[in-house]
Tab-separated table of C-alpha atoms in Angstrom:
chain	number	residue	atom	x	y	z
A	1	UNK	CA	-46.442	-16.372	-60.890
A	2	UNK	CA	-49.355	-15.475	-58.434
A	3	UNK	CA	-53.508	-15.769	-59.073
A	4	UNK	CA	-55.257	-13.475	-57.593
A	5	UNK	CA	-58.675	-14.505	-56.553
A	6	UNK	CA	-61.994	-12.282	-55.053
A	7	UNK	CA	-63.842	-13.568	-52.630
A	8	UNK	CA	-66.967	-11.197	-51.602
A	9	UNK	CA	-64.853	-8.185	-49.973
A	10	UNK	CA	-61.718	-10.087	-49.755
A	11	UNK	CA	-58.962	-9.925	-51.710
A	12	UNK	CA	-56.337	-13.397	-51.416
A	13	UNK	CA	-52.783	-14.059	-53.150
A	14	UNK	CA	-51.940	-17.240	-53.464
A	15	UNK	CA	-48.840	-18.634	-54.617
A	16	UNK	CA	-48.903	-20.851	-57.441
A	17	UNK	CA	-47.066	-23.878	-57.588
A	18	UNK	CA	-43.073	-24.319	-58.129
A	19	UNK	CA	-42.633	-20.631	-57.395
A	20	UNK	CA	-39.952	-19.619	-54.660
A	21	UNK	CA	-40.837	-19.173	-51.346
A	22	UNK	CA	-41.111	-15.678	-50.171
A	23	UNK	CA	-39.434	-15.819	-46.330
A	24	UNK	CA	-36.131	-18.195	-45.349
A	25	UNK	CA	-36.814	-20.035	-42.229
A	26	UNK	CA	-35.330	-18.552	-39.465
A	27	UNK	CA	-31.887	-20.460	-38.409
A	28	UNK	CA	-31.070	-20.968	-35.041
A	29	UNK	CA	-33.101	-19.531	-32.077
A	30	UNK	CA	-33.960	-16.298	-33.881
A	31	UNK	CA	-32.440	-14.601	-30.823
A	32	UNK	CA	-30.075	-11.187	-31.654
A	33	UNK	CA	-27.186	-10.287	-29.510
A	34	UNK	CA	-27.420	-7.653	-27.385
A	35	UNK	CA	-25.763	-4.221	-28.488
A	36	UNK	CA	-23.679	-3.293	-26.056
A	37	UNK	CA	-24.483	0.437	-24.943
A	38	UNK	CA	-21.352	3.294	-24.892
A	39	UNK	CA	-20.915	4.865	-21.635
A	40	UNK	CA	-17.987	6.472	-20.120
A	41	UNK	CA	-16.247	3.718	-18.143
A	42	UNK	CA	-16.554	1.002	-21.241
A	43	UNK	CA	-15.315	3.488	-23.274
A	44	UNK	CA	-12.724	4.371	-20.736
A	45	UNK	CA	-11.401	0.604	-20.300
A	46	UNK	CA	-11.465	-0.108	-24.406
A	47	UNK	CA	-8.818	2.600	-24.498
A	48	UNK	CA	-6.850	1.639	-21.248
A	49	UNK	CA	-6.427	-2.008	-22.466
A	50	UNK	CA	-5.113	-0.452	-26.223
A	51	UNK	CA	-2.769	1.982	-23.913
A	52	UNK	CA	1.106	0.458	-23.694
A	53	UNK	CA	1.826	3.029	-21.015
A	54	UNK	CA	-0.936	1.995	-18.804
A	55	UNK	CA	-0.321	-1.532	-19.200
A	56	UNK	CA	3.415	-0.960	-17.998
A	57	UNK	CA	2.495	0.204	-15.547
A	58	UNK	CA	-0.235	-1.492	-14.386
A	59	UNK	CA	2.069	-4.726	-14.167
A	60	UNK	CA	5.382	-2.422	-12.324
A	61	UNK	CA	2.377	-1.551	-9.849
A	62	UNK	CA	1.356	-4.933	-9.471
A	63	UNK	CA	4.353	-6.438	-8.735
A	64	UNK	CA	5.049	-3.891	-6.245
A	65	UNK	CA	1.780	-4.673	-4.283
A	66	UNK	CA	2.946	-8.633	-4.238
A	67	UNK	CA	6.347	-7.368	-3.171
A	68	UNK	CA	4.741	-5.438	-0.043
A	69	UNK	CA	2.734	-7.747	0.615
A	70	UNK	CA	4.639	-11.345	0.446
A	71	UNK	CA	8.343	-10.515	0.383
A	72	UNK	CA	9.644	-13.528	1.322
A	73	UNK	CA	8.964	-14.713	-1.947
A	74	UNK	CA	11.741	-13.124	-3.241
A	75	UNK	CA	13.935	-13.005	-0.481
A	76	UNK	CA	14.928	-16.184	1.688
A	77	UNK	CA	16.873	-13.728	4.305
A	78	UNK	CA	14.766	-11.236	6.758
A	79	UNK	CA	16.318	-7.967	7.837
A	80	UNK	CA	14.486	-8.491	11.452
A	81	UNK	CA	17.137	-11.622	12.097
A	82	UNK	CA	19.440	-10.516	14.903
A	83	UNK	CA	22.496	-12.776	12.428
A	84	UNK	CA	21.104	-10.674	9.534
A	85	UNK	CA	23.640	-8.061	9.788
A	86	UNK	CA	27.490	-8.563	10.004
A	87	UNK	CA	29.711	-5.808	10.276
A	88	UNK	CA	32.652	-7.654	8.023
A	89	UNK	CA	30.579	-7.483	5.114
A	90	UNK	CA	30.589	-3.962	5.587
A	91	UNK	CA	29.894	-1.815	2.101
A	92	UNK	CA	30.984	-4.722	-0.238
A	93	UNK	CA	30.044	-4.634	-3.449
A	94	UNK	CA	27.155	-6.576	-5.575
A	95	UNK	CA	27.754	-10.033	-6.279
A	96	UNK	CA	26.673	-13.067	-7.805
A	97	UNK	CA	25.362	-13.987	-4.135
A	98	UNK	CA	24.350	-10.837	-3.155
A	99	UNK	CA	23.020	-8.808	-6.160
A	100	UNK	CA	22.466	-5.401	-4.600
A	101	UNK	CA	25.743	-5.591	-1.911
A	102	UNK	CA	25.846	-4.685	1.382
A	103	UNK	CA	25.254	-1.621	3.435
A	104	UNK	CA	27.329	0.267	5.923
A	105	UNK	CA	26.571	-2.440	8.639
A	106	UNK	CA	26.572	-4.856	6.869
A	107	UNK	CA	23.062	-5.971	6.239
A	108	UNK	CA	22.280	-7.252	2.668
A	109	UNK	CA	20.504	-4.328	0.634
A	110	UNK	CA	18.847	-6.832	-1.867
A	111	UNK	CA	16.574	-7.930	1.626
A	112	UNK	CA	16.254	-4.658	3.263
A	113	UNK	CA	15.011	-3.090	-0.329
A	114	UNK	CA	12.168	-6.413	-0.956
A	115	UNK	CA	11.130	-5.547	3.033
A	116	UNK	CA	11.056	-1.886	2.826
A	117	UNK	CA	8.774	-2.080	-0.104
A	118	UNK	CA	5.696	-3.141	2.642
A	119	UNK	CA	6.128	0.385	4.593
A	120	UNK	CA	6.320	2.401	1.409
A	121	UNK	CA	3.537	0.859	-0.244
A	122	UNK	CA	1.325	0.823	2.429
A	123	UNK	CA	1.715	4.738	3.795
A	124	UNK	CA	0.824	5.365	-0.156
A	125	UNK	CA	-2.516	2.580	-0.206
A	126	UNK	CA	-3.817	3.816	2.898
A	127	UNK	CA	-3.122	7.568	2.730
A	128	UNK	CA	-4.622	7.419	-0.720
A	129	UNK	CA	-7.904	5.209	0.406
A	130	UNK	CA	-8.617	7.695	3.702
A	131	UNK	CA	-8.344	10.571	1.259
A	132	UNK	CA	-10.511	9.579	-1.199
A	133	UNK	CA	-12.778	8.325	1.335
A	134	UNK	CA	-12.969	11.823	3.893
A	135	UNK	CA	-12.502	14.074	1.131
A	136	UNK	CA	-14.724	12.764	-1.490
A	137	UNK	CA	-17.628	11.848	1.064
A	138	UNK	CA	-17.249	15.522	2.634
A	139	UNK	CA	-16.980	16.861	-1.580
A	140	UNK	CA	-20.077	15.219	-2.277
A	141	UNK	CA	-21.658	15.853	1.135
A	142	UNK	CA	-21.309	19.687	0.756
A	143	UNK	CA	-22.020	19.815	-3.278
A	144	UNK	CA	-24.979	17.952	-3.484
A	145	UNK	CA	-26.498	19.819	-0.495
A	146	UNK	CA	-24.893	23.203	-1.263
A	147	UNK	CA	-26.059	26.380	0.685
A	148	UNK	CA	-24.810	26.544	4.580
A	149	UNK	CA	-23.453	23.265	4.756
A	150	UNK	CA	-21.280	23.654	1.566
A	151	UNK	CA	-20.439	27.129	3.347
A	152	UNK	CA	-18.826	25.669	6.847
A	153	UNK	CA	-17.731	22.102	4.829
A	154	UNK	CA	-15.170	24.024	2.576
A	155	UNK	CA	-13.815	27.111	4.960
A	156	UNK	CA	-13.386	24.029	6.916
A	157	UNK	CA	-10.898	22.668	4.094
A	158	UNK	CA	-9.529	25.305	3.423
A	159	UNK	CA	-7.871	25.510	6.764
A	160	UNK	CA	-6.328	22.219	6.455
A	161	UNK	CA	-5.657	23.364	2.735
A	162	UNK	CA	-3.383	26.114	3.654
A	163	UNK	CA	-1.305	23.846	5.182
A	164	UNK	CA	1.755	22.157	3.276
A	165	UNK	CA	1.973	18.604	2.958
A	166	UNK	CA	5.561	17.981	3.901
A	167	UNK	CA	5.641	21.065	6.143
A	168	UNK	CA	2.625	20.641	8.172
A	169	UNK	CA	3.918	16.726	8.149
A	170	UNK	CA	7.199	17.537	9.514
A	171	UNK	CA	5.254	19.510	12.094
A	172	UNK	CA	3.067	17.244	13.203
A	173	UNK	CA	5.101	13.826	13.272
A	174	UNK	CA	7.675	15.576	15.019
A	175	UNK	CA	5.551	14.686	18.140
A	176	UNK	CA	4.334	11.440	17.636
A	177	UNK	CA	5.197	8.234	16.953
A	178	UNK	CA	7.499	6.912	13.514
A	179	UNK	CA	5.700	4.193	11.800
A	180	UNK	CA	3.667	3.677	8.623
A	181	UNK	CA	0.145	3.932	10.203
A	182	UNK	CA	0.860	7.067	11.886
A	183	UNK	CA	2.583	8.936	8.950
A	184	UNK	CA	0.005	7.134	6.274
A	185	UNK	CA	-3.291	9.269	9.284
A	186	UNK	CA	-0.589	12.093	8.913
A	187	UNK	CA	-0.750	12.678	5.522
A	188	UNK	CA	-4.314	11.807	5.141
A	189	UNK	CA	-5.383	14.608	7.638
A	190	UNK	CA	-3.428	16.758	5.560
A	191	UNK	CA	-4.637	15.760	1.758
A	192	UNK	CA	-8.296	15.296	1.512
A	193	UNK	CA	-8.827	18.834	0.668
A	194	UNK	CA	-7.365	18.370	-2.753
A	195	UNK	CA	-9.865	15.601	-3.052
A	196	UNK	CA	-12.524	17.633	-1.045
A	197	UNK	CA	-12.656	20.243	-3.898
A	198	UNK	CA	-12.282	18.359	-6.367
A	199	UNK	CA	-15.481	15.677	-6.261
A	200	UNK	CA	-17.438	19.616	-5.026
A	201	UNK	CA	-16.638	21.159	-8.165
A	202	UNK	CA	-18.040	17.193	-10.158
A	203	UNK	CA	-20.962	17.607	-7.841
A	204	UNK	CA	-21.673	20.933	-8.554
A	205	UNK	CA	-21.144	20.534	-12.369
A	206	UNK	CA	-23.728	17.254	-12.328
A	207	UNK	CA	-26.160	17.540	-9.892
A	208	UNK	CA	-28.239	19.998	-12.280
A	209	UNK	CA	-28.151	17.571	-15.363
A	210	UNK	CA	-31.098	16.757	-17.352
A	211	UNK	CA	-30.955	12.596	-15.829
A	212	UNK	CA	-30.980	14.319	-12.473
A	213	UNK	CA	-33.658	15.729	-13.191
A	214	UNK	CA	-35.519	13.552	-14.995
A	215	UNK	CA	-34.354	11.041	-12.124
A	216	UNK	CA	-36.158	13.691	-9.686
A	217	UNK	CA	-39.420	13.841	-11.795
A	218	UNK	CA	-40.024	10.350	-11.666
A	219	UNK	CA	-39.965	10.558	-7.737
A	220	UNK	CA	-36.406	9.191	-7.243
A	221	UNK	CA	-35.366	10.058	-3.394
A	222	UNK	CA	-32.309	12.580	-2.918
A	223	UNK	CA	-29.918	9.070	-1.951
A	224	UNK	CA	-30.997	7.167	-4.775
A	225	UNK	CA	-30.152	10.137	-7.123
A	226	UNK	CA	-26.776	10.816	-5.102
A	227	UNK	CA	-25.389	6.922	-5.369
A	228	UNK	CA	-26.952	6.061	-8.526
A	229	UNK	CA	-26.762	9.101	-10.531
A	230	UNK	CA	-24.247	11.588	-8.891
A	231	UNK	CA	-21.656	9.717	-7.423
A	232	UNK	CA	-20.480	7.176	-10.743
A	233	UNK	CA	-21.033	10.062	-12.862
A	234	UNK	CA	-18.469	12.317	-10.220
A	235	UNK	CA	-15.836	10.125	-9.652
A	236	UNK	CA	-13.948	9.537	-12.394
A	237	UNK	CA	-11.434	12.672	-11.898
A	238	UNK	CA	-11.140	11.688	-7.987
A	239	UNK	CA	-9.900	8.205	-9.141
A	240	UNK	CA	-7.360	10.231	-11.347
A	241	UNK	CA	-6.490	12.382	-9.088
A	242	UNK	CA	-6.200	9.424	-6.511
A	243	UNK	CA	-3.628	7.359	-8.504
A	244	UNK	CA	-1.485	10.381	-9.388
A	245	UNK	CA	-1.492	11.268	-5.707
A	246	UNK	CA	-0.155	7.710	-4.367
A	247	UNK	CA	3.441	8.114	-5.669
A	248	UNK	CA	3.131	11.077	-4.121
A	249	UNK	CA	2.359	10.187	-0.592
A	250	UNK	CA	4.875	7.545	-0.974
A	251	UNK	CA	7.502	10.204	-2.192
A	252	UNK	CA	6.451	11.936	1.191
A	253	UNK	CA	6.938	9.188	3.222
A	254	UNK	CA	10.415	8.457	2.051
A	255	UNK	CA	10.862	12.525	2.553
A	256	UNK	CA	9.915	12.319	6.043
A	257	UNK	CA	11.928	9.170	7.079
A	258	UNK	CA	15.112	10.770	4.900
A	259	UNK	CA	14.816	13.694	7.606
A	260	UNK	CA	14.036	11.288	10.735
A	261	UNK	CA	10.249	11.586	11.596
A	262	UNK	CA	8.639	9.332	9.396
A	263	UNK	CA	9.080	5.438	9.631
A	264	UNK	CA	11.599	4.612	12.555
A	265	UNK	CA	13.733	1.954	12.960
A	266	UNK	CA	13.911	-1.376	13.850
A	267	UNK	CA	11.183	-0.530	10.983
A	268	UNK	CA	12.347	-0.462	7.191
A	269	UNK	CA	11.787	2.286	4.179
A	270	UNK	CA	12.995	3.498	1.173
A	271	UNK	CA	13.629	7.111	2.572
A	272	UNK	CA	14.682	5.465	5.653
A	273	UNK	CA	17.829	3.698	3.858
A	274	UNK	CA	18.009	6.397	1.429
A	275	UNK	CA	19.015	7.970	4.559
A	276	UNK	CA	21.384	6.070	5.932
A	277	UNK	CA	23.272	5.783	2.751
A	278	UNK	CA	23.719	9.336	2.303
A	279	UNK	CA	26.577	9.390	4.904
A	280	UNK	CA	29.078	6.748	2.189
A	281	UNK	CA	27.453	7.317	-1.184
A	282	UNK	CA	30.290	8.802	-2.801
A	283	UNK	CA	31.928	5.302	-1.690
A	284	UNK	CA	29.622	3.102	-1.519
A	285	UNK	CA	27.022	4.647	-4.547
A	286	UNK	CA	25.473	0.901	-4.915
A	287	UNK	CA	23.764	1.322	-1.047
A	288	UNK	CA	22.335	4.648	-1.976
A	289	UNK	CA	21.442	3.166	-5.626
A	290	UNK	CA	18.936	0.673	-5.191
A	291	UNK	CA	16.667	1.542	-2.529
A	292	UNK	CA	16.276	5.452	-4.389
A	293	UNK	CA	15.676	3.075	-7.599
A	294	UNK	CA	12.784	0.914	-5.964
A	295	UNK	CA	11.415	4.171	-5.104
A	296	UNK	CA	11.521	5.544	-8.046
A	297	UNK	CA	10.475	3.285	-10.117
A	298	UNK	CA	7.239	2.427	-7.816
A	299	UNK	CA	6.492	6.211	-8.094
A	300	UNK	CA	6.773	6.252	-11.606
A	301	UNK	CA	4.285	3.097	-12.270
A	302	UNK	CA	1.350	5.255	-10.554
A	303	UNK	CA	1.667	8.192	-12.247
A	304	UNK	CA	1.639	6.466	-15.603
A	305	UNK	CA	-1.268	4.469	-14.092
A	306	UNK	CA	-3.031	7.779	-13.309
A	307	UNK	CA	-1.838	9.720	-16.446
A	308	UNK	CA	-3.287	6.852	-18.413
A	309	UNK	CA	-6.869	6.685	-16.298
A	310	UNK	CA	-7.047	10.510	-16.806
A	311	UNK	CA	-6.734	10.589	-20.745
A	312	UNK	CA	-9.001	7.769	-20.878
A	313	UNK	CA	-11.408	9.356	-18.817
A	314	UNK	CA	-11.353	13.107	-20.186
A	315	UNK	CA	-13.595	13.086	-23.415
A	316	UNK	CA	-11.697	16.407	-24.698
A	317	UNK	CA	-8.467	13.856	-25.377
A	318	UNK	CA	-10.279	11.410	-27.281
């Protein structure tokens, strides 16, 4: 029950006494949590870490990367041994000592398919990172400053565009060197225009947005606006594109070595003993088996890597 009592002008409630209070105290620190704001890329990873097929692949891809990069972990032999070959074991058949048998000189496949992992894997990392790299500095280059420099920038791409990856590969290797750094330039020179057009056309479709914009009003210089506004806003279908396109540079190095200009020996790949096993598959099919498995199988993981970034990047599929 309240009194109400007027004093000149004033009007004052008071509470009488034994009556409720009217506010809790406040428990704890009184301080809320932070909402956390929805944008693209948290959005993005929510769905990614939900996604079974991205997650299988993300591991197959992982373990591929520690392959290539310590296999004697899971090899004690090395193919580089001058004793690691012996001509008596000569296209025997998988064992309990030797799981994946031996090839036509004799040199165990289990080792040479661990080693050859290293080649493969790095002619599709580095291929992939120059790509992304040329062609989407050159994409964003030429769409953020359109007009005559877009102009020369993409007939210039298109020239290098026109040219077929495995074609103008075969052509070009044919006079230099086999190894993985060569064929991984190779390929590069001959793939960032895929990359090229595509972070032109993100440019192009962001650079007029209302947070450009509003970014420009407020006096924000044409760099700031290009790395902090453009660029994380335009990237997202590069990365994509970028993931999908590793298997495939590592499907054209193994392409290249099958036909004899890519990775040379006393250097190991896939393609490379794909290769050489062509000649006794029909009688030895376990030399031809494994290696065209490890391939496989390492293609595989990136396109379900990339398949899985690009739903979970595209709003439309949500």
């Amino acid at each position: 029950m309240r009194d109400t009592t007027t004093v000149g002008d004033e009007l004052t409630d008071t509470q009488t006494t034994g009556a409720p209070a009217t506010s809790a105290p406040v428990k704890g620190n009184g301080k809320k949590k932070k909402d956390r704001e929805a944008s693209l890329w948290s959005d993005a990873i929510r769905d990614l870490r939900r996604n079974p097929i991205f997650l299988i692949g993300t591991v197959l891809v992982l373990a591929m990367l520690v392959l290539s990069a310590v296999p004697q972990w899971f090899t004690d032999g090395s193919p580089f041994d001058a004793t690691a070959c012996t001509l008596q074991n000569s296209l025997k058949t998988p064992s309990t000592d030797h799981w994946f048998g031996f090839d036509i000189q004799g040199c165990d496949v289990y080792t040479r398919t661990v080693w050859a992992a290293r080649n493969s894997v790095i002619v599709g990392v580095v291929t992939t990172t120059l790509v992304i790299i040329v062609g989407g500095g050159l994409g964003l280059l030429a769409g953020w400053l359109g007009g005559i420099a877009d102009s020369v920038l993409s007939r210039f791409a298109e020239i290098f565009f026109a040219l077929p990856l495995l074609l103008g590969g075969m052509l070009i290797m044919s006079a230099l060197p086999g190894n993985a750094w060569t064929v991984s330039i190779v390929l590069a020179t001959l793939g960032w225009p895929q990359i090229f057009r595509i972070m032109r056309s993100s440019v192009l479709q962001n650079k007029n947005n209302d947070y450009v914009m509003a970014a420009r009003a407020l006096g924000a210089g044409a760099w700031r606006i290009t790395i902090r506004h453009i660029l994380p806003n335009a990237v997202a279908p590069v990365i994509v594109v970028g993931a999908i396109s590793l298997g495939v540079y590592i499907s054209a190095e193994a392409a290249l070595s099958y036909l004899g200009i890519g990775v040379q020996p006393p250097e190991i790949s896939w393609g490379l003993m794909v290769s050489d096993a062509s000649v006794r598959w029909l009688q030895a099919p376990h030399v031809l088996l494994f290696p065209a498995g490890a391939l496989s199988i390492t293609v595989l993981a990136f396109i379900m890597v990339g398949d899985a970034v690009r739903d979970a990047l595209d709003p439309k599929l949500r």
